[in-house]
Amino acid sequence: MFAAPAIQNLLDELERLPGIGPKSAQRIAYWILNTDHETALRLSEAIVEVKETVHFCPRCFNYAQGDECEVCASTKRDTSVLCVVEEPRDIPPIERTGVFFGRYHVLGGALSPMEGIGPDQLNIAALMRRLASEDVQEVVLATNPNVEGETTATYLARLIKPLGITVTRLASGLPVGGDLEYADEVTLGRALEQRRTL
C-alpha cells in the first residue's frame, strides 16, 4: 500500500503493538488522521506521561506513580494476606471481583525453564524478604492456571510452607491454560472465595 512517509511510519509503529495487524493498524492510523488535533494530542501526551511517570512499586512490583503503588500505600488493605500474581495486569481483574482486600506481590512472570526463566529472573527473593519482614498470615498463589503457572505455584508453596504461613491456591472454575486477565469477575471472585490450602 502506498502511503505518505509519515503515515507509513505511523502504520509501522502501530503494527509493533501486540494484537495489532496491518488492518487494525490502518483503522487506528486513519482514525488518528481524521480525529481533531486536540484528541490526537491528548493520546500522544498520555503515552508520554505514562512512560515518564509510571514505574514499578519498590515493595510489590505493581505499576506505581508515587513512591509506592496505591495498594501498598493504602492503610485500608489487609496486610496479613498477600496475593502473588505473575504480572501487574493480573491485579485489576482481581480488584474488580470486590472480594480481595489484601496486598499483592508481582513476580514479573512465571517459571519456564524452556525459556530460560528460573527463580533468579523473577521477584521471588523479594517475596521471601517481604514474608520475613511483614506479618503475613496467608499467601494466595494466583498464578495463571497453565503449566508455567502451576509449576510456579508448586515451587513457591514449597518455599513458603516451612515459614508457617498458610498457602492457598485459587479454586477451580478458571479455565486450565487461561490467563487471569481474561477471566470474568464472577468466576475469578468465586475462585478467590473458594481458594484451597496447598
PDB file of N, CA, C and O in Angstrom, residues 51-121:
ATOM      1  N   LYS A  51       4.917   6.811  30.144  1.00  0.00           N
ATOM      2  CA  LYS A  51       6.310   6.360  30.039  1.00  0.00           C
ATOM      3  C   LYS A  51       7.234   7.132  30.979  1.00  0.00           C
ATOM      4  O   LYS A  51       8.231   6.605  31.466  1.00  0.00           O
ATOM      5  N   GLU A  52       6.891   8.406  31.248  1.00  0.00           N
ATOM      6  CA  GLU A  52       7.767   9.234  32.087  1.00  0.00           C
ATOM      7  C   GLU A  52       7.467   9.147  33.573  1.00  0.00           C
ATOM      8  O   GLU A  52       8.339   9.412  34.389  1.00  0.00           O
ATOM      9  N   THR A  53       6.233   8.790  33.946  1.00  0.00           N
ATOM     10  CA  THR A  53       5.868   8.861  35.361  1.00  0.00           C
ATOM     11  C   THR A  53       5.567   7.522  36.025  1.00  0.00           C
ATOM     12  O   THR A  53       5.560   7.435  37.250  1.00  0.00           O
ATOM     13  N   VAL A  54       5.307   6.480  35.256  1.00  0.00           N
ATOM     14  CA  VAL A  54       4.945   5.191  35.860  1.00  0.00           C
ATOM     15  C   VAL A  54       6.191   4.315  35.990  1.00  0.00           C
ATOM     16  O   VAL A  54       7.000   4.224  35.072  1.00  0.00           O
ATOM     17  N   HIS A  55       6.323   3.706  37.153  1.00  0.00           N
ATOM     18  CA  HIS A  55       7.468   2.829  37.437  1.00  0.00           C
ATOM     19  C   HIS A  55       6.967   1.649  38.262  1.00  0.00           C
ATOM     20  O   HIS A  55       5.790   1.589  38.633  1.00  0.00           O
ATOM     21  N   PHE A  56       7.842   0.720  38.573  1.00  0.00           N
ATOM     22  CA  PHE A  56       7.458  -0.413  39.406  1.00  0.00           C
ATOM     23  C   PHE A  56       7.525  -0.019  40.876  1.00  0.00           C
ATOM     24  O   PHE A  56       8.471   0.634  41.309  1.00  0.00           O
ATOM     25  N   CYS A  57       6.510  -0.427  41.621  1.00  0.00           N
ATOM     26  CA  CYS A  57       6.485  -0.208  43.065  1.00  0.00           C
ATOM     27  C   CYS A  57       7.662  -0.966  43.684  1.00  0.00           C
ATOM     28  O   CYS A  57       7.854  -2.146  43.386  1.00  0.00           O
ATOM     29  N   PRO A  58       8.458  -0.316  44.529  1.00  0.00           N
ATOM     30  CA  PRO A  58       9.629  -0.996  45.107  1.00  0.00           C
ATOM     31  C   PRO A  58       9.255  -2.122  46.076  1.00  0.00           C
ATOM     32  O   PRO A  58      10.067  -2.994  46.346  1.00  0.00           O
ATOM     33  N   ARG A  59       8.009  -2.126  46.572  1.00  0.00           N
ATOM     34  CA  ARG A  59       7.593  -3.169  47.510  1.00  0.00           C
ATOM     35  C   ARG A  59       6.992  -4.372  46.799  1.00  0.00           C
ATOM     36  O   ARG A  59       7.377  -5.506  47.042  1.00  0.00           O
ATOM     37  N   CYS A  60       6.032  -4.131  45.897  1.00  0.00           N
ATOM     38  CA  CYS A  60       5.280  -5.266  45.331  1.00  0.00           C
ATOM     39  C   CYS A  60       5.489  -5.463  43.826  1.00  0.00           C
ATOM     40  O   CYS A  60       5.053  -6.462  43.281  1.00  0.00           O
ATOM     41  N   PHE A  61       6.116  -4.498  43.149  1.00  0.00           N
ATOM     42  CA  PHE A  61       6.403  -4.562  41.708  1.00  0.00           C
ATOM     43  C   PHE A  61       5.164  -4.380  40.828  1.00  0.00           C
ATOM     44  O   PHE A  61       5.185  -4.725  39.662  1.00  0.00           O
ATOM     45  N   ASN A  62       4.104  -3.807  41.419  1.00  0.00           N
ATOM     46  CA  ASN A  62       2.951  -3.368  40.637  1.00  0.00           C
ATOM     47  C   ASN A  62       3.343  -2.032  39.988  1.00  0.00           C
ATOM     48  O   ASN A  62       4.352  -1.438  40.345  1.00  0.00           O
ATOM     49  N   TYR A  63       2.533  -1.541  39.064  1.00  0.00           N
ATOM     50  CA  TYR A  63       2.790  -0.223  38.495  1.00  0.00           C
ATOM     51  C   TYR A  63       2.440   0.848  39.521  1.00  0.00           C
ATOM     52  O   TYR A  63       1.456   0.728  40.247  1.00  0.00           O
ATOM     53  N   ALA A  64       3.258   1.885  39.578  1.00  0.00           N
ATOM     54  CA  ALA A  64       3.050   2.965  40.543  1.00  0.00           C
ATOM     55  C   ALA A  64       3.414   4.299  39.921  1.00  0.00           C
ATOM     56  O   ALA A  64       4.242   4.368  39.014  1.00  0.00           O
ATOM     57  N   GLN A  65       2.769   5.350  40.421  1.00  0.00           N
ATOM     58  CA  GLN A  65       3.147   6.704  40.029  1.00  0.00           C
ATOM     59  C   GLN A  65       3.798   7.442  41.185  1.00  0.00           C
ATOM     60  O   GLN A  65       4.608   8.320  40.981  1.00  0.00           O
ATOM     61  N   GLY A  66       3.444   7.088  42.414  1.00  0.00           N
ATOM     62  CA  GLY A  66       4.044   7.698  43.591  1.00  0.00           C
ATOM     63  C   GLY A  66       5.207   6.867  44.079  1.00  0.00           C
ATOM     64  O   GLY A  66       5.774   6.059  43.345  1.00  0.00           O
ATOM     65  N   ASP A  67       5.539   7.039  45.362  1.00  0.00           N
ATOM     66  CA  ASP A  67       6.630   6.254  45.944  1.00  0.00           C
ATOM     67  C   ASP A  67       6.282   4.768  45.921  1.00  0.00           C
ATOM     68  O   ASP A  67       7.134   3.923  45.665  1.00  0.00           O
ATOM     69  N   GLU A  68       5.020   4.447  46.235  1.00  0.00           N
ATOM     70  CA  GLU A  68       4.528   3.073  46.187  1.00  0.00           C
ATOM     71  C   GLU A  68       3.238   3.053  45.372  1.00  0.00           C
ATOM     72  O   GLU A  68       2.627   4.092  45.131  1.00  0.00           O
ATOM     73  N   CYS A  69       2.793   1.865  44.981  1.00  0.00           N
ATOM     74  CA  CYS A  69       1.521   1.758  44.263  1.00  0.00           C
ATOM     75  C   CYS A  69       0.376   2.095  45.217  1.00  0.00           C
ATOM     76  O   CYS A  69       0.561   2.134  46.433  1.00  0.00           O
ATOM     77  N   GLU A  70      -0.811   2.294  44.682  1.00  0.00           N
ATOM     78  CA  GLU A  70      -1.970   2.672  45.502  1.00  0.00           C
ATOM     79  C   GLU A  70      -2.326   1.599  46.523  1.00  0.00           C
ATOM     80  O   GLU A  70      -2.757   1.914  47.632  1.00  0.00           O
ATOM     81  N   VAL A  71      -2.153   0.332  46.168  1.00  0.00           N
ATOM     82  CA  VAL A  71      -2.496  -0.751  47.103  1.00  0.00           C
ATOM     83  C   VAL A  71      -1.533  -0.757  48.283  1.00  0.00           C
ATOM     84  O   VAL A  71      -1.957  -0.813  49.439  1.00  0.00           O
ATOM     85  N   CYS A  72      -0.235  -0.675  48.021  1.00  0.00           N
ATOM     86  CA  CYS A  72       0.751  -0.682  49.107  1.00  0.00           C
ATOM     87  C   CYS A  72       0.630   0.565  49.984  1.00  0.00           C
ATOM     88  O   CYS A  72       0.849   0.509  51.192  1.00  0.00           O
ATOM     89  N   ALA A  73       0.278   1.685  49.383  1.00  0.00           N
ATOM     90  CA  ALA A  73       0.164   2.948  50.127  1.00  0.00           C
ATOM     91  C   ALA A  73      -1.107   3.030  50.957  1.00  0.00           C
ATOM     92  O   ALA A  73      -1.194   3.815  51.901  1.00  0.00           O
ATOM     93  N   SER A  74      -2.102   2.196  50.651  1.00  0.00           N
ATOM     94  CA  SER A  74      -3.383   2.250  51.351  1.00  0.00           C
ATOM     95  C   SER A  74      -3.284   1.687  52.763  1.00  0.00           C
ATOM     96  O   SER A  74      -2.697   0.624  52.980  1.00  0.00           O
ATOM     97  N   THR A  75      -3.889   2.382  53.718  1.00  0.00           N
ATOM     98  CA  THR A  75      -3.934   1.899  55.102  1.00  0.00           C
ATOM     99  C   THR A  75      -5.162   1.026  55.337  1.00  0.00           C
ATOM    100  O   THR A  75      -5.339   0.488  56.422  1.00  0.00           O
ATOM    101  N   LYS A  76      -6.019   0.898  54.332  1.00  0.00           N
ATOM    102  CA  LYS A  76      -7.262   0.135  54.466  1.00  0.00           C
ATOM    103  C   LYS A  76      -7.123  -1.323  54.021  1.00  0.00           C
ATOM    104  O   LYS A  76      -8.058  -2.098  54.137  1.00  0.00           O
ATOM    105  N   ARG A  77      -5.971  -1.702  53.483  1.00  0.00           N
ATOM    106  CA  ARG A  77      -5.793  -3.070  52.999  1.00  0.00           C
ATOM    107  C   ARG A  77      -5.419  -3.998  54.144  1.00  0.00           C
ATOM    108  O   ARG A  77      -4.793  -3.592  55.127  1.00  0.00           O
ATOM    109  N   ASP A  78      -5.787  -5.271  54.008  1.00  0.00           N
ATOM    110  CA  ASP A  78      -5.455  -6.308  54.987  1.00  0.00           C
ATOM    111  C   ASP A  78      -4.010  -6.746  54.745  1.00  0.00           C
ATOM    112  O   ASP A  78      -3.717  -7.437  53.764  1.00  0.00           O
ATOM    113  N   THR A  79      -3.117  -6.348  55.636  1.00  0.00           N
ATOM    114  CA  THR A  79      -1.689  -6.640  55.451  1.00  0.00           C
ATOM    115  C   THR A  79      -1.337  -8.086  55.780  1.00  0.00           C
ATOM    116  O   THR A  79      -0.211  -8.505  55.528  1.00  0.00           O
ATOM    117  N   SER A  80      -2.297  -8.844  56.326  1.00  0.00           N
ATOM    118  CA  SER A  80      -1.994 -10.231  56.694  1.00  0.00           C
ATOM    119  C   SER A  80      -2.166 -11.197  55.525  1.00  0.00           C
ATOM    120  O   SER A  80      -1.777 -12.359  55.622  1.00  0.00           O
ATOM    121  N   VAL A  81      -2.755 -10.719  54.404  1.00  0.00           N
ATOM    122  CA  VAL A  81      -2.979 -11.581  53.240  1.00  0.00           C
ATOM    123  C   VAL A  81      -2.253 -10.998  52.040  1.00  0.00           C
ATOM    124  O   VAL A  81      -2.405  -9.819  51.710  1.00  0.00           O
ATOM    125  N   LEU A  82      -1.463 -11.826  51.381  1.00  0.00           N
ATOM    126  CA  LEU A  82      -0.673 -11.399  50.231  1.00  0.00           C
ATOM    127  C   LEU A  82      -1.029 -12.267  49.028  1.00  0.00           C
ATOM    128  O   LEU A  82      -0.955 -13.492  49.099  1.00  0.00           O
ATOM    129  N   CYS A  83      -1.441 -11.627  47.944  1.00  0.00           N
ATOM    130  CA  CYS A  83      -1.811 -12.348  46.726  1.00  0.00           C
ATOM    131  C   CYS A  83      -0.653 -12.246  45.730  1.00  0.00           C
ATOM    132  O   CYS A  83      -0.251 -11.142  45.353  1.00  0.00           O
ATOM    133  N   VAL A  84      -0.127 -13.382  45.319  1.00  0.00           N
ATOM    134  CA  VAL A  84       1.006 -13.414  44.401  1.00  0.00           C
ATOM    135  C   VAL A  84       0.482 -13.631  42.983  1.00  0.00           C
ATOM    136  O   VAL A  84      -0.224 -14.606  42.712  1.00  0.00           O
ATOM    137  N   VAL A  85       0.821 -12.691  42.093  1.00  0.00           N
ATOM    138  CA  VAL A  85       0.408 -12.774  40.690  1.00  0.00           C
ATOM    139  C   VAL A  85       1.637 -12.741  39.795  1.00  0.00           C
ATOM    140  O   VAL A  85       2.722 -12.379  40.229  1.00  0.00           O
ATOM    141  N   GLU A  86       1.427 -13.105  38.537  1.00  0.00           N
ATOM    142  CA  GLU A  86       2.551 -13.115  37.595  1.00  0.00           C
ATOM    143  C   GLU A  86       2.901 -11.719  37.094  1.00  0.00           C
ATOM    144  O   GLU A  86       4.067 -11.357  37.028  1.00  0.00           O
ATOM    145  N   GLU A  87       1.896 -10.949  36.696  1.00  0.00           N
ATOM    146  CA  GLU A  87       2.129  -9.646  36.061  1.00  0.00           C
ATOM    147  C   GLU A  87       1.225  -8.580  36.673  1.00  0.00           C
ATOM    148  O   GLU A  87       0.150  -8.898  37.192  1.00  0.00           O
ATOM    149  N   PRO A  88       1.610  -7.291  36.567  1.00  0.00           N
ATOM    150  CA  PRO A  88       0.738  -6.223  37.064  1.00  0.00           C
ATOM    151  C   PRO A  88      -0.656  -6.248  36.432  1.00  0.00           C
ATOM    152  O   PRO A  88      -1.641  -5.897  37.077  1.00  0.00           O
ATOM    153  N   ARG A  89      -0.761  -6.703  35.191  1.00  0.00           N
ATOM    154  CA  ARG A  89      -2.072  -6.743  34.525  1.00  0.00           C
ATOM    155  C   ARG A  89      -3.021  -7.759  35.152  1.00  0.00           C
ATOM    156  O   ARG A  89      -4.210  -7.774  34.840  1.00  0.00           O
ATOM    157  N   ASP A  90      -2.514  -8.646  36.045  1.00  0.00           N
ATOM    158  CA  ASP A  90      -3.361  -9.612  36.723  1.00  0.00           C
ATOM    159  C   ASP A  90      -4.089  -8.998  37.923  1.00  0.00           C
ATOM    160  O   ASP A  90      -5.044  -9.587  38.432  1.00  0.00           O
ATOM    161  N   ILE A  91      -3.658  -7.831  38.383  1.00  0.00           N
ATOM    162  CA  ILE A  91      -4.247  -7.217  39.571  1.00  0.00           C
ATOM    163  C   ILE A  91      -5.635  -6.611  39.302  1.00  0.00           C
ATOM    164  O   ILE A  91      -6.563  -6.859  40.079  1.00  0.00           O
ATOM    165  N   PRO A  92      -5.837  -5.813  38.229  1.00  0.00           N
ATOM    166  CA  PRO A  92      -7.174  -5.224  38.020  1.00  0.00           C
ATOM    167  C   PRO A  92      -8.324  -6.230  37.990  1.00  0.00           C
ATOM    168  O   PRO A  92      -9.370  -5.975  38.603  1.00  0.00           O
ATOM    169  N   PRO A  93      -8.193  -7.409  37.328  1.00  0.00           N
ATOM    170  CA  PRO A  93      -9.319  -8.347  37.367  1.00  0.00           C
ATOM    171  C   PRO A  93      -9.646  -8.825  38.781  1.00  0.00           C
ATOM    172  O   PRO A  93     -10.812  -9.011  39.123  1.00  0.00           O
ATOM    173  N   ILE A  94      -8.617  -9.025  39.605  1.00  0.00           N
ATOM    174  CA  ILE A  94      -8.839  -9.452  40.990  1.00  0.00           C
ATOM    175  C   ILE A  94      -9.519  -8.336  41.770  1.00  0.00           C
ATOM    176  O   ILE A  94     -10.460  -8.566  42.531  1.00  0.00           O
ATOM    177  N   GLU A  95      -9.077  -7.106  41.572  1.00  0.00           N
ATOM    178  CA  GLU A  95      -9.687  -5.962  42.249  1.00  0.00           C
ATOM    179  C   GLU A  95     -11.157  -5.802  41.862  1.00  0.00           C
ATOM    180  O   GLU A  95     -11.993  -5.464  42.703  1.00  0.00           O
ATOM    181  N   ARG A  96     -11.479  -6.057  40.607  1.00  0.00           N
ATOM    182  CA  ARG A  96     -12.866  -5.903  40.142  1.00  0.00           C
ATOM    183  C   ARG A  96     -13.819  -6.912  40.782  1.00  0.00           C
ATOM    184  O   ARG A  96     -15.023  -6.695  40.805  1.00  0.00           O
ATOM    185  N   THR A  97     -13.278  -8.025  41.332  1.00  0.00           N
ATOM    186  CA  THR A  97     -14.153  -9.003  41.970  1.00  0.00           C
ATOM    187  C   THR A  97     -14.786  -8.433  43.234  1.00  0.00           C
ATOM    188  O   THR A  97     -15.868  -8.862  43.638  1.00  0.00           O
ATOM    189  N   GLY A  98     -14.094  -7.513  43.882  1.00  0.00           N
ATOM    190  CA  GLY A  98     -14.606  -6.922  45.117  1.00  0.00           C
ATOM    191  C   GLY A  98     -14.556  -7.850  46.315  1.00  0.00           C
ATOM    192  O   GLY A  98     -15.177  -7.572  47.341  1.00  0.00           O
ATOM    193  N   VAL A  99     -13.806  -8.965  46.241  1.00  0.00           N
ATOM    194  CA  VAL A  99     -13.745  -9.914  47.362  1.00  0.00           C
ATOM    195  C   VAL A  99     -12.339 -10.027  47.977  1.00  0.00           C
ATOM    196  O   VAL A  99     -12.188 -10.666  49.011  1.00  0.00           O
ATOM    197  N   PHE A 100     -11.348  -9.396  47.376  1.00  0.00           N
ATOM    198  CA  PHE A 100      -9.991  -9.480  47.924  1.00  0.00           C
ATOM    199  C   PHE A 100      -9.564  -8.095  48.417  1.00  0.00           C
ATOM    200  O   PHE A 100      -9.631  -7.119  47.671  1.00  0.00           O
ATOM    201  N   PHE A 101      -9.116  -8.049  49.687  1.00  0.00           N
ATOM    202  CA  PHE A 101      -8.758  -6.765  50.283  1.00  0.00           C
ATOM    203  C   PHE A 101      -7.345  -6.751  50.850  1.00  0.00           C
ATOM    204  O   PHE A 101      -6.988  -5.877  51.626  1.00  0.00           O
ATOM    205  N   GLY A 102      -6.556  -7.759  50.462  1.00  0.00           N
ATOM    206  CA  GLY A 102      -5.181  -7.818  50.929  1.00  0.00           C
ATOM    207  C   GLY A 102      -4.254  -7.023  50.030  1.00  0.00           C
ATOM    208  O   GLY A 102      -4.676  -6.127  49.295  1.00  0.00           O
ATOM    209  N   ARG A 103      -2.985  -7.372  50.084  1.00  0.00           N
ATOM    210  CA  ARG A 103      -1.971  -6.738  49.236  1.00  0.00           C
ATOM    211  C   ARG A 103      -1.485  -7.726  48.186  1.00  0.00           C
ATOM    212  O   ARG A 103      -1.878  -8.886  48.183  1.00  0.00           O
ATOM    213  N   TYR A 104      -0.615  -7.250  47.309  1.00  0.00           N
ATOM    214  CA  TYR A 104      -0.146  -8.057  46.180  1.00  0.00           C
ATOM    215  C   TYR A 104       1.369  -8.143  46.152  1.00  0.00           C
ATOM    216  O   TYR A 104       2.076  -7.328  46.738  1.00  0.00           O
ATOM    217  N   HIS A 105       1.840  -9.151  45.407  1.00  0.00           N
ATOM    218  CA  HIS A 105       3.254  -9.241  45.042  1.00  0.00           C
ATOM    219  C   HIS A 105       3.309  -9.742  43.604  1.00  0.00           C
ATOM    220  O   HIS A 105       2.724 -10.782  43.281  1.00  0.00           O
ATOM    221  N   VAL A 106       3.984  -8.991  42.750  1.00  0.00           N
ATOM    222  CA  VAL A 106       4.079  -9.322  41.324  1.00  0.00           C
ATOM    223  C   VAL A 106       5.411 -10.009  41.056  1.00  0.00           C
ATOM    224  O   VAL A 106       6.473  -9.450  41.331  1.00  0.00           O
ATOM    225  N   LEU A 107       5.341 -11.216  40.516  1.00  0.00           N
ATOM    226  CA  LEU A 107       6.557 -11.989  40.245  1.00  0.00           C
ATOM    227  C   LEU A 107       7.325 -11.481  39.027  1.00  0.00           C
ATOM    228  O   LEU A 107       8.536 -11.638  38.931  1.00  0.00           O
ATOM    229  N   GLY A 108       6.622 -10.913  38.070  1.00  0.00           N
ATOM    230  CA  GLY A 108       7.271 -10.484  36.827  1.00  0.00           C
ATOM    231  C   GLY A 108       7.366 -11.613  35.816  1.00  0.00           C
ATOM    232  O   GLY A 108       8.208 -11.595  34.923  1.00  0.00           O
ATOM    233  N   GLY A 109       6.474 -12.602  35.944  1.00  0.00           N
ATOM    234  CA  GLY A 109       6.463 -13.733  35.022  1.00  0.00           C
ATOM    235  C   GLY A 109       6.218 -15.031  35.772  1.00  0.00           C
ATOM    236  O   GLY A 109       5.795 -15.027  36.929  1.00  0.00           O
ATOM    237  N   ALA A 110       6.500 -16.131  35.110  1.00  0.00           N
ATOM    238  CA  ALA A 110       6.345 -17.463  35.703  1.00  0.00           C
ATOM    239  C   ALA A 110       7.568 -18.304  35.350  1.00  0.00           C
ATOM    240  O   ALA A 110       8.259 -18.024  34.369  1.00  0.00           O
ATOM    241  N   LEU A 111       7.820 -19.302  36.176  1.00  0.00           N
ATOM    242  CA  LEU A 111       8.948 -20.198  35.901  1.00  0.00           C
ATOM    243  C   LEU A 111       8.738 -20.896  34.563  1.00  0.00           C
ATOM    244  O   LEU A 111       7.667 -21.438  34.296  1.00  0.00           O
ATOM    245  N   SER A 112       9.763 -20.859  33.736  1.00  0.00           N
ATOM    246  CA  SER A 112       9.697 -21.509  32.427  1.00  0.00           C
ATOM    247  C   SER A 112      11.110 -21.891  32.004  1.00  0.00           C
ATOM    248  O   SER A 112      11.784 -21.130  31.297  1.00  0.00           O
ATOM    249  N   PRO A 113      11.577 -23.059  32.444  1.00  0.00           N
ATOM    250  CA  PRO A 113      12.942 -23.480  32.111  1.00  0.00           C
ATOM    251  C   PRO A 113      13.225 -23.490  30.604  1.00  0.00           C
ATOM    252  O   PRO A 113      14.326 -23.191  30.177  1.00  0.00           O
ATOM    253  N   MET A 114      12.202 -23.817  29.812  1.00  0.00           N
ATOM    254  CA  MET A 114      12.383 -23.857  28.355  1.00  0.00           C
ATOM    255  C   MET A 114      12.737 -22.478  27.789  1.00  0.00           C
ATOM    256  O   MET A 114      13.415 -22.379  26.773  1.00  0.00           O
ATOM    257  N   GLU A 115      12.261 -21.431  28.459  1.00  0.00           N
ATOM    258  CA  GLU A 115      12.550 -20.060  28.017  1.00  0.00           C
ATOM    259  C   GLU A 115      13.662 -19.427  28.838  1.00  0.00           C
ATOM    260  O   GLU A 115      13.922 -18.230  28.720  1.00  0.00           O
ATOM    261  N   GLY A 116      14.299 -20.215  29.689  1.00  0.00           N
ATOM    262  CA  GLY A 116      15.400 -19.712  30.493  1.00  0.00           C
ATOM    263  C   GLY A 116      14.962 -18.834  31.656  1.00  0.00           C
ATOM    264  O   GLY A 116      15.743 -18.033  32.168  1.00  0.00           O
ATOM    265  N   ILE A 117      13.698 -18.975  32.094  1.00  0.00           N
ATOM    266  CA  ILE A 117      13.207 -18.176  33.225  1.00  0.00           C
ATOM    267  C   ILE A 117      13.189 -19.055  34.465  1.00  0.00           C
ATOM    268  O   ILE A 117      12.349 -19.950  34.610  1.00  0.00           O
ATOM    269  N   GLY A 118      14.147 -18.797  35.339  1.00  0.00           N
ATOM    270  CA  GLY A 118      14.245 -19.523  36.598  1.00  0.00           C
ATOM    271  C   GLY A 118      13.914 -18.600  37.753  1.00  0.00           C
ATOM    272  O   GLY A 118      13.551 -17.437  37.548  1.00  0.00           O
ATOM    273  N   PRO A 119      14.050 -19.057  38.989  1.00  0.00           N
ATOM    274  CA  PRO A 119      13.732 -18.238  40.164  1.00  0.00           C
ATOM    275  C   PRO A 119      14.485 -16.904  40.210  1.00  0.00           C
ATOM    276  O   PRO A 119      13.945 -15.907  40.674  1.00  0.00           O
ATOM    277  N   ASP A 120      15.721 -16.896  39.714  1.00  0.00           N
ATOM    278  CA  ASP A 120      16.522 -15.666  39.766  1.00  0.00           C
ATOM    279  C   ASP A 120      16.019 -14.587  38.819  1.00  0.00           C
ATOM    280  O   ASP A 120      16.329 -13.412  38.984  1.00  0.00           O
ATOM    281  N   GLN A 121      15.234 -14.951  37.812  1.00  0.00           N
ATOM    282  CA  GLN A 121      14.702 -13.975  36.869  1.00  0.00           C
ATOM    283  C   GLN A 121      13.379 -13.372  37.350  1.00  0.00           C
ATOM    284  O   GLN A 121      12.859 -12.450  36.742  1.00  0.00           O
TER     285      GLN A 121
END
